[in-house]
Amino acid sequence: MTDFDDDAAGSIASAALAVLREQGPLSLEEWATHLEEYGTATELADVLEYLSEPMLGYLPNGKYVALDTVLEGLVFTHRLSEVEIASDILDASPDLEPILAFGDGEDGAIRVALAEEAASERGAAPFRSRRVVVLPAGTLGECADGDLVGLAVEDGTLAFRLVEIEDEPDLAPALGELFEEDGVEALDSVCWQLLIEDPSLFTVPVAPLGEIFEVAGYEHERELLARRGFDFDAYDLQIRTALVASTYDLTHDEAVSAVAFVDLADRGYTDAVIADFDIADWAHRHVSAAPDSFVSLADPGAAVAVFDLGFRNQDPVTDAILEALASELAERGPRSVRAAAHWLAGKAVDRLGRVLEAEAHYEKALLAESGWGPALFELAQFASDRGDATRALSLLGRIDGGSEENLYAVLQDFVPADHPELGRNDKCWCGSGRKYKVCHLGKADESVKADGRWLYKKACLFAFASEFVDIVTGLDDLENENLSEDELIAATIFDGSALDVALFEGGIFAEFLARRSELLPEAEVVTAAQWLGIRRSVYEVIETSDTGVVLLDRGSKETVTVAHSVEGEPGDVISARVLTAPTGAFAVGVVVMATESQAARVLEVLASEDLEAEELVRELRGGADHSTDDR
């Protein structure tokens, strides 16, 4: 897609909508020809195809339309339920779908919201629709169950009316022209197309759309419309499968297996929530009934897709179901799928707090297929957590592209240092008096391990595991809202205040210690436990030298010396977390305070008993991030 700067893109968007308002519905090519002052038709077509504007509608015939020119002055009706009356919230689908773009109301006005959020806000029962129309409190106070109400588009906003039916249009002939025999369309797009063809529709109150569609022989589901008898479930499965195949670059069969596995797990989750049952027995019955159903999960990409789609968010019940299904598949499924099954089982038991079992599953995955990439990577991370950089690098070396992983770069600082000038029986270079072969041959310098850098980076890598990456990037996105997830990871790995806040205030470091303590060297477990109690603070740089930087804690009034982790001049004010290690202290998440008032606000937030991670990051983002670790 052609890149335009923000000003140019804004000008194109305004001009594009103006053209649609003047010219009526246009195809992409027709639309682009009216805007050639901004670029070639080909360049503009790329921009227009991805244009996101509330007033922009897409029609079933492939053309685009300005919704305000089509819907202004029209009224759509809806029949009330008791739940709606009690909450002053209207189910949007299907009756009000065509006009939801006008629901960007300010406080006190009619607005459109997600159903779950609106129900929670007003303490209402769940709604059928994904989106709802939220009316000012008390609007429906005089209404009764079954009453007809209307929403009209007036001057670009939604207006509430009490109405009576004035016309009964027969839409069956017009709908028949729009739909193929087994076709399905977006409900709102169908209505917009009907209005293009007959502008007199909905100029007066008529029956609700749902009732009109039913009379005409059509039914709706999930904001879609089709002839009565259409298999919406099969259509949904087809669309999801195609999307998974495209997103994860899978074959059709691989995508089918991935979606089927996730759907089975979803059904198991629902059953487990509704009633207590034996998950292992449930998994045995479903897998043994069709053991070849998931054969295409043998591809690593398909297995990763399964984990991302169904198990990315950590939940004990979901993880228990994954463990049961994957273990059963490893035991009774085709031989070709055993590596994937053991990897999935390992991911589940790891999150359930059984890291040694996870390690065993990953080892079994490699017994089934020695080059299975995801298992090699997990074992490389475990080897790193154990402090075995040599094994970790060896495992990464067996993965195609393994040298491009963040872990590979980290390990370069911690590989054993060779001393070819020493014989195996010579005294060790470290001064211990022991022979080289029993002291440091093939081992890293223990002082490097003791300075805390590797431990901190282990925690950072853990934070960017799939179930936690949303927390980290979500906080960092408060500033970097235009970066993709991959770009955010590249920008924040081992660095940045958002990562530090996610680790400690966000609880990820505590989870890291709980799940990795069986792997970490004993000394690091002790250090990590101490770090849990260390709070971020605001510091003033007092003195700098070749040996370190002296900081004054403005909260406790104590001084601390940190080495090689803060760039600043005396008088600078920073916010950071100062972590202690056997060889000294170092600062992470360093942010230079832009003003004294910002420093005071940050210190106030840090002193709060109910410290919220997002609030802290917002205050810290008033300053400029600086590198926080000695790399």
XYZ file of C-alpha atoms in Angstrom:
631
model
C 0.000 0.000 0.000
C 1.293 3.506 -0.850
C 2.429 5.529 2.151
C 1.068 9.049 2.695
C 1.909 11.241 5.678
C -0.818 11.941 8.256
C -1.777 15.311 6.766
C -2.085 13.898 3.248
C -4.046 10.873 4.467
C -6.454 13.154 6.351
C -6.971 15.337 3.291
C -7.622 12.298 1.116
C -10.169 10.918 3.594
C -12.093 14.212 3.717
C -12.039 14.605 -0.058
C -13.016 10.971 -0.600
C -16.164 11.275 1.529
C -17.046 14.564 -0.172
C -16.875 12.805 -3.545
C -19.176 10.014 -2.362
C -21.658 12.546 -1.018
C -21.749 14.317 -4.372
C -21.531 11.370 -6.761
C -23.441 8.670 -4.900
C -22.289 5.028 -4.717
C -19.012 4.406 -6.559
C -16.789 1.444 -7.253
C -13.207 1.624 -5.991
C -11.903 2.436 -9.460
C -14.584 5.099 -10.081
C -13.946 6.625 -6.693
C -10.178 6.854 -7.260
C -10.579 8.663 -10.595
C -12.314 11.563 -8.818
C -9.290 12.072 -6.542
C -6.408 12.052 -8.996
C -5.098 15.385 -7.720
C -3.756 13.344 -4.761
C -2.018 10.664 -6.823
C -2.531 8.027 -9.491
C -5.714 5.967 -9.568
C -3.718 2.873 -8.576
C -2.113 4.604 -5.574
C -5.430 6.013 -4.407
C -7.241 2.714 -4.811
C -4.776 1.203 -2.324
C -5.518 4.008 0.169
C -9.281 4.014 -0.309
C -9.560 0.248 0.130
C -8.198 0.569 3.690
C -9.960 3.842 4.542
C -11.659 3.638 7.943
C -14.384 6.253 8.401
C -17.642 5.887 10.393
C -19.711 7.312 7.548
C -18.260 4.966 4.932
C -20.441 2.025 3.893
C -19.744 -0.938 1.626
C -22.590 -2.304 -0.499
C -23.288 -5.885 -1.642
C -22.693 -4.821 -5.245
C -19.104 -3.843 -4.398
C -19.614 -0.090 -4.339
C -18.954 2.417 -1.555
C -21.430 4.961 -0.195
C -21.496 7.905 2.240
C -23.960 6.747 4.893
C -25.057 10.190 6.052
C -26.426 11.000 2.587
C -28.421 7.768 2.525
C -29.731 7.563 6.098
C -30.383 11.167 7.137
C -34.039 11.610 8.122
C -34.881 7.902 8.157
C -36.374 6.019 11.114
C -35.905 2.380 12.162
C -38.149 0.719 14.711
C -37.642 -1.821 17.481
C -40.019 -3.758 19.756
C -39.094 -3.534 23.438
C -38.423 -6.298 25.944
C -38.578 -6.059 29.734
C -34.782 -6.289 29.997
C -34.408 -3.329 27.637
C -36.949 -1.242 29.514
C -35.267 -1.918 32.851
C -31.813 -0.951 31.568
C -32.606 1.679 28.897
C -30.454 -0.368 26.507
C -31.665 -1.621 23.110
C -30.497 -4.788 21.366
C -29.091 -3.512 18.069
C -29.382 -6.606 15.889
C -31.109 -6.799 13.516
C -33.501 -3.847 13.787
C -31.018 -1.018 14.343
C -27.911 -2.334 12.558
C -28.095 0.075 9.572
C -27.737 3.232 11.716
C -25.147 2.230 14.348
C -22.511 4.428 12.700
C -24.382 7.435 14.110
C -24.101 6.263 17.720
C -20.963 8.185 18.677
C -22.948 10.196 21.207
C -21.376 12.334 23.909
C -22.223 12.009 27.604
C -25.972 12.096 28.096
C -26.719 11.356 24.429
C -27.723 8.163 22.665
C -24.635 6.054 21.998
C -23.619 2.658 20.651
C -21.536 0.365 22.864
C -20.401 -3.239 23.169
C -23.146 -5.255 24.825
C -20.986 -6.731 27.581
C -19.627 -3.334 28.622
C -23.033 -1.652 28.570
C -24.670 -4.458 30.560
C -21.924 -4.265 33.175
C -22.222 -0.482 33.363
C -25.962 -0.599 34.047
C -26.139 -3.888 35.918
C -28.298 -5.446 33.214
C -28.826 -9.029 32.080
C -26.845 -10.162 28.987
C -28.037 -9.039 25.551
C -28.287 -11.080 22.363
C -26.491 -8.552 20.173
C -22.770 -7.895 20.061
C -23.509 -4.156 20.063
C -26.318 -2.265 21.766
C -27.804 1.231 21.772
C -27.508 2.921 25.168
C -30.260 5.444 25.884
C -30.153 8.140 28.590
C -31.341 6.676 31.894
C -35.099 6.856 32.283
C -35.894 7.095 28.560
C -38.047 3.944 28.602
C -39.596 4.497 32.017
C -43.151 4.865 30.685
C -42.893 2.016 28.144
C -44.256 -1.530 28.378
C -43.080 -4.901 27.084
C -43.815 -5.096 23.324
C -44.071 -1.353 22.732
C -42.681 -0.073 19.464
C -40.006 2.613 19.576
C -37.960 4.250 16.858
C -34.521 5.675 16.324
C -34.208 8.355 13.667
C -31.127 9.904 12.102
C -31.416 13.665 12.633
C -28.548 16.023 11.798
C -26.089 13.144 11.933
C -27.099 11.866 15.376
C -29.638 9.375 16.743
C -32.950 10.611 18.090
C -35.433 8.544 20.113
C -39.133 8.422 19.215
C -42.317 6.668 20.296
C -43.852 5.494 17.010
C -46.692 3.632 15.349
C -46.422 1.624 12.132
C -47.425 3.735 9.102
C -46.419 1.415 6.253
C -45.821 -2.299 5.607
C -43.289 -2.633 2.773
C -42.852 -5.974 1.022
C -39.091 -6.445 0.681
C -39.197 -10.011 -0.659
C -38.841 -9.061 -4.373
C -35.969 -6.617 -3.741
C -34.175 -9.081 -1.433
C -34.566 -11.817 -4.028
C -32.638 -9.648 -6.488
C -29.790 -9.159 -4.017
C -29.278 -12.735 -2.827
C -28.033 -15.793 -4.623
C -29.739 -19.067 -3.622
C -27.145 -19.915 -0.923
C -25.827 -16.402 -0.470
C -25.224 -14.500 2.746
C -24.661 -10.773 3.192
C -23.965 -8.263 5.936
C -27.344 -7.146 7.231
C -26.523 -3.439 7.334
C -25.105 -3.514 3.787
C -28.295 -5.126 2.491
C -30.385 -2.366 4.041
C -28.184 0.360 2.585
C -28.502 -1.236 -0.860
C -32.284 -1.386 -0.515
C -32.313 2.327 0.320
C -30.179 3.162 -2.718
C -32.716 1.392 -4.918
C -35.790 2.785 -3.121
C -35.104 6.032 -1.191
C -38.713 6.088 0.087
C -38.076 3.153 2.425
C -38.069 3.938 6.181
C -39.032 7.574 5.666
C -41.974 6.724 7.954
C -42.109 4.143 10.767
C -42.551 0.565 9.557
C -42.335 -2.793 11.307
C -38.936 -3.703 12.798
C -36.435 -5.107 10.312
C -36.398 -8.497 12.028
C -40.143 -8.885 11.482
C -39.933 -7.670 7.876
C -37.140 -10.122 7.080
C -39.031 -12.998 8.666
C -42.143 -12.290 6.564
C -39.970 -12.113 3.436
C -38.426 -15.537 4.174
C -35.048 -14.445 5.544
C -33.263 -14.954 8.858
C -30.338 -13.274 10.567
C -27.478 -14.339 12.810
C -24.302 -12.578 13.959
C -25.149 -9.422 11.953
C -25.568 -11.506 8.797
C -28.668 -12.079 6.650
C -29.585 -15.057 4.431
C -32.580 -16.971 3.108
C -34.404 -19.095 5.685
C -32.642 -22.426 6.224
C -29.134 -21.110 5.579
C -26.458 -22.958 7.591
C -24.834 -20.088 9.504
C -22.680 -22.465 11.561
C -21.143 -24.027 8.464
C -20.564 -20.588 6.967
C -18.913 -19.372 10.170
C -16.652 -22.431 10.190
C -15.716 -21.841 6.563
C -14.818 -18.196 7.201
C -12.827 -18.950 10.363
C -10.920 -21.739 8.642
C -9.980 -19.492 5.727
C -8.870 -16.742 8.114
C -6.716 -19.135 10.151
C -5.135 -20.523 6.989
C -4.315 -17.013 5.785
C -3.080 -15.685 9.141
C -0.805 -18.616 9.942
C 0.119 -19.578 6.371
C -1.438 -23.042 6.702
C -2.898 -25.425 4.183
C -6.654 -25.910 4.217
C -6.340 -29.272 5.986
C -4.018 -27.818 8.635
C -6.423 -24.955 9.271
C -9.354 -27.379 9.495
C -7.526 -29.450 12.128
C -6.512 -26.348 14.101
C -10.044 -24.935 14.177
C -11.536 -28.339 15.034
C -9.137 -28.785 17.980
C -9.890 -25.298 19.336
C -13.657 -25.806 18.933
C -13.461 -29.121 20.785
C -11.573 -27.439 23.617
C -14.181 -24.640 23.709
C -16.969 -27.194 24.075
C -15.020 -28.886 26.857
C -14.575 -25.554 28.623
C -18.312 -24.838 28.456
C -19.127 -28.305 29.801
C -16.556 -27.931 32.584
C -17.959 -24.561 33.671
C -21.573 -25.765 33.637
C -20.952 -29.031 35.458
C -17.999 -30.698 37.128
C -16.811 -33.680 35.089
C -13.772 -35.871 34.531
C -11.738 -33.929 31.948
C -9.368 -36.832 31.280
C -12.276 -39.197 30.541
C -13.915 -36.557 28.326
C -10.691 -36.103 26.357
C -10.249 -39.874 25.992
C -13.755 -40.286 24.571
C -13.406 -37.490 22.032
C -9.888 -38.259 20.827
C -10.255 -42.041 20.713
C -13.489 -41.681 18.725
C -11.589 -40.073 15.826
C -7.823 -40.233 16.461
C -6.963 -39.204 12.884
C -9.036 -36.003 13.007
C -6.086 -33.874 14.043
C -3.354 -35.447 11.925
C -2.621 -32.118 10.199
C -1.543 -30.582 13.513
C 1.814 -32.278 12.895
C 2.948 -29.068 11.195
C 4.550 -26.712 13.774
C 2.658 -23.744 12.356
C -0.666 -25.526 12.882
C 0.203 -26.406 16.482
C 1.241 -22.809 17.195
C -2.029 -21.621 15.656
C -3.953 -23.919 18.019
C -2.179 -22.483 21.043
C -2.598 -18.867 19.938
C -6.265 -19.244 18.998
C -7.485 -21.282 21.925
C -5.030 -20.992 24.769
C -3.181 -17.685 24.551
C -5.007 -16.317 27.596
C -4.043 -18.190 30.733
C -6.896 -19.981 32.502
C -6.598 -23.099 34.723
C -9.646 -24.849 33.244
C -8.558 -24.150 29.680
C -5.032 -25.370 30.437
C -6.378 -28.546 32.061
C -8.441 -29.234 28.953
C -5.433 -28.614 26.707
C -3.306 -30.969 28.798
C -5.931 -33.716 28.650
C -6.569 -33.408 24.905
C -2.900 -33.110 23.968
C -1.798 -35.964 26.234
C -4.513 -38.192 24.812
C -3.503 -37.218 21.280
C 0.151 -38.003 22.057
C -0.879 -41.402 23.397
C -3.511 -42.454 20.855
C -3.134 -40.151 17.867
C -1.135 -40.815 14.693
C 2.625 -41.087 15.146
C 3.153 -38.004 12.974
C 1.292 -35.769 15.416
C 3.073 -36.850 18.618
C 5.658 -34.038 18.566
C 2.926 -31.404 18.291
C 0.810 -33.126 20.940
C 3.666 -33.278 23.440
C 4.510 -29.622 22.779
C 0.907 -28.565 23.425
C 0.765 -30.696 26.568
C 4.036 -29.140 27.711
C 2.663 -25.625 27.246
C -0.366 -26.560 29.329
C 1.437 -28.137 32.276
C 4.009 -25.337 32.306
C 1.233 -22.810 32.874
C -0.280 -25.098 35.485
C 2.972 -24.801 37.458
C 4.595 -28.142 36.582
C 7.661 -27.023 34.675
C 9.590 -30.293 35.002
C 6.682 -32.174 33.427
C 6.669 -29.577 30.671
C 10.357 -30.182 30.084
C 9.702 -33.928 29.859
C 6.959 -33.343 27.269
C 9.305 -31.221 25.155
C 11.981 -33.921 25.327
C 9.396 -36.490 24.197
C 8.469 -34.185 21.322
C 12.074 -34.332 20.139
C 12.113 -38.114 20.503
C 9.141 -38.178 18.133
C 10.706 -35.650 15.746
C 14.239 -34.469 16.486
C 13.977 -31.185 14.596
C 10.584 -30.031 15.844
C 11.212 -26.269 16.196
C 8.792 -25.131 18.937
C 10.003 -27.865 21.335
C 13.643 -27.012 20.604
C 12.945 -23.365 21.414
C 11.169 -24.140 24.713
C 14.044 -26.379 25.795
C 16.547 -23.678 24.813
C 14.725 -21.231 27.092
C 14.721 -23.795 29.900
C 18.458 -24.392 29.417
C 19.011 -20.647 29.615
C 16.936 -20.476 32.808
C 19.139 -23.215 34.264
C 22.216 -21.157 33.371
C 23.427 -23.500 30.629
C 24.164 -21.126 27.753
C 26.069 -23.748 25.776
C 23.149 -26.176 25.633
C 20.693 -23.361 24.924
C 22.737 -22.179 21.944
C 23.103 -25.741 20.700
C 19.333 -26.211 20.740
C 18.741 -22.886 18.990
C 21.284 -23.921 16.372
C 19.019 -26.811 15.388
C 16.171 -24.424 14.523
C 15.921 -22.807 11.120
C 16.440 -19.117 11.901
C 17.318 -19.836 15.529
C 20.217 -17.379 15.450
C 17.729 -14.566 14.841
C 15.891 -15.146 18.125
C 16.274 -12.614 20.957
C 17.413 -15.475 23.201
C 20.363 -16.192 20.884
C 21.621 -12.601 21.211
C 21.212 -12.695 25.001
C 23.213 -15.874 25.377
C 26.276 -14.432 23.640
C 27.144 -12.552 26.845
C 26.985 -15.680 28.974
C 28.731 -18.434 27.033
C 31.761 -20.015 28.713
C 34.988 -18.161 28.033
C 37.687 -20.318 26.411
C 41.292 -20.085 27.630
C 43.286 -22.040 25.034
C 46.539 -21.017 26.707
C 45.641 -23.292 29.650
C 45.942 -27.068 29.745
C 43.219 -29.119 31.391
C 45.441 -29.753 34.427
C 46.784 -26.198 34.738
C 45.611 -24.012 37.584
C 42.421 -22.181 36.687
C 42.649 -18.579 35.477
C 40.156 -17.415 38.167
C 42.627 -17.842 41.052
C 40.715 -20.586 42.873
C 43.794 -22.840 43.000
C 41.861 -25.695 41.426
C 42.646 -27.308 38.089
C 41.107 -25.660 35.026
C 39.257 -28.848 34.062
C 37.300 -28.992 37.329
C 36.868 -25.267 37.817
C 35.985 -23.203 34.717
C 36.529 -25.461 31.695
C 33.296 -25.214 29.693
C 31.708 -22.935 32.308
C 30.790 -19.262 32.343
C 32.447 -16.784 34.677
C 30.287 -16.933 37.823
C 30.727 -13.198 38.371
C 28.840 -12.602 35.124
C 25.946 -14.693 36.426
C 26.033 -12.965 39.807
C 25.564 -9.403 38.560
C 21.834 -9.964 37.927
C 21.820 -9.145 34.223
C 21.078 -12.671 33.043
C 18.354 -13.168 35.636
C 16.666 -9.942 34.565
C 16.834 -10.897 30.894
C 15.422 -14.340 31.668
C 12.422 -12.600 33.200
C 12.115 -10.301 30.167
C 12.033 -13.269 27.796
C 9.429 -14.925 29.997
C 7.344 -11.714 29.846
C 7.248 -11.925 26.075
C 5.813 -15.459 26.133
C 2.471 -15.456 24.341
C 0.252 -15.370 27.404
C 1.947 -12.228 28.736
C 2.950 -10.283 25.634
C -0.439 -8.532 25.508
C 0.184 -7.056 28.955
C 3.611 -5.707 27.974
C 2.664 -4.357 24.570
C -0.627 -3.022 25.928
C 1.232 -0.836 28.422
C 3.872 0.201 25.907
C 1.168 0.997 23.354
C 0.049 3.877 25.588
C 2.822 5.800 23.846
C 3.620 3.767 20.734
C 0.069 3.331 19.496
C 1.040 3.054 15.833
C 3.480 0.161 16.219
C 2.595 -3.427 15.404
C 3.037 -6.136 18.046
C 6.277 -7.336 16.415
C 7.629 -3.770 16.306
C 6.720 -3.214 19.947
C 8.526 -6.385 20.979
C 11.611 -5.356 19.044
C 11.528 -1.882 20.610
C 10.945 -2.916 24.222
C 12.671 -6.259 24.760
C 14.939 -5.827 27.836
C 14.235 -2.107 27.895
C 11.700 0.574 28.712
C 9.580 1.656 31.628
C 6.497 -0.191 30.354
C 8.348 -3.505 30.462
C 9.548 -2.833 34.011
C 6.035 -1.925 35.161
C 4.582 -4.998 33.440
C 7.143 -7.216 35.148
C 6.690 -5.935 38.663
C 3.456 -3.929 39.082
C 1.870 -6.142 36.408
C 2.784 -9.298 38.349
C 4.719 -11.047 35.581
C 7.963 -11.281 37.552
C 6.163 -13.009 40.432
C 4.715 -15.496 37.928
C 8.184 -15.986 36.442
C 9.657 -16.847 39.838
C 6.754 -19.160 40.709
C 6.999 -21.090 37.444
C 10.760 -21.096 36.911
C 12.189 -21.484 40.430
C 12.762 -25.226 39.853
C 15.005 -24.389 36.894
C 16.845 -21.312 38.118
C 20.183 -21.637 39.946
C 19.652 -21.460 43.700
C 21.456 -18.129 44.037
C 19.184 -16.560 41.414
C 16.071 -17.797 43.224
C 17.270 -15.968 46.333
C 18.000 -12.807 44.336
C 14.669 -12.952 42.490
C 12.750 -13.306 45.752
C 14.468 -10.160 47.014
C 13.548 -8.274 43.844
C 9.850 -8.901 44.439
C 9.953 -6.475 47.349
C 11.788 -3.673 45.533
C 9.620 -0.741 44.504
C 10.275 1.769 41.763
C 11.138 5.270 42.956
C 12.277 8.724 41.846
C 15.998 9.464 42.103
C 18.281 12.447 41.701
C 21.705 11.891 40.142
C 24.243 13.051 42.757
C 27.567 11.947 41.339
C 28.921 10.045 38.338
C 32.269 8.294 37.911
C 33.894 5.415 36.056
C 32.831 3.038 38.821
C 29.156 3.964 38.993
C 26.452 6.556 39.580
C 25.329 7.738 43.011
C 21.545 8.241 43.254
C 19.477 9.911 45.982
C 16.071 8.278 46.510
C 13.607 11.151 46.852
C 11.195 8.877 48.629
C 13.377 7.254 51.289
C 16.130 9.959 51.230
C 18.744 7.175 51.057
C 21.597 7.017 48.541
C 22.562 4.060 46.387
C 25.338 3.457 43.860
C 24.487 1.741 40.604
C 26.971 0.604 37.977
C 26.827 1.017 34.227
C 23.039 1.363 33.976
C 22.222 5.090 34.146
C 23.255 7.798 31.735
C 22.908 11.234 33.284
C 24.549 14.261 34.805
C 24.448 15.435 38.420
C 21.134 17.167 39.009
C 19.164 14.990 36.582
C 16.005 13.459 38.027
C 14.954 9.970 36.949
C 12.457 7.293 37.839
C 13.802 3.750 37.982
C 13.782 0.493 39.880
C 17.119 -0.258 41.518
C 17.705 -3.998 41.712
C 20.367 -5.496 43.952
C 22.593 -8.448 43.064
C 25.571 -10.125 44.776
C 28.013 -7.989 42.775
C 26.192 -4.667 43.217
C 23.109 -2.717 42.167
C 21.770 -1.722 38.753
C 18.773 0.287 37.539
C 16.043 -0.821 35.146
C 13.148 0.995 33.506
C 14.980 4.332 33.654
C 12.952 7.396 32.634
C 14.332 10.939 32.787
C 11.799 13.282 34.375
C 11.026 16.216 32.094
C 9.965 18.529 34.926
C 9.882 18.668 38.700
C 6.099 18.530 38.582
C 6.242 15.265 36.627
C 8.676 13.855 39.189
C 6.289 14.826 41.984
C 3.326 13.200 40.197
C 5.258 9.969 39.608
C 6.348 9.855 43.255
C 2.741 10.401 44.350
C 1.479 7.565 42.140
C 4.231 5.264 43.424
C 3.193 5.981 47.009
C -0.412 4.919 46.349
C -1.589 1.744 48.048
C -3.703 0.874 44.991
C -1.040 1.489 42.367
C -2.355 0.851 38.845
C 0.123 -0.115 36.144
C -1.562 1.927 33.400
C -1.687 5.088 35.509
C 1.997 4.714 36.382
C 3.028 4.237 32.740
C 1.021 7.311 31.693
C 2.849 9.454 34.232
C 6.215 7.988 33.278
C 5.513 8.638 29.606
C 5.709 12.362 30.327
C 9.490 11.932 30.111
C 11.899 10.251 27.698
C 12.905 6.607 28.013
C 16.609 5.806 28.230
C 18.404 2.485 28.034
C 18.114 0.623 31.313
C 20.476 -2.292 31.124
C 24.168 -2.808 30.577
C 24.211 -4.595 27.241
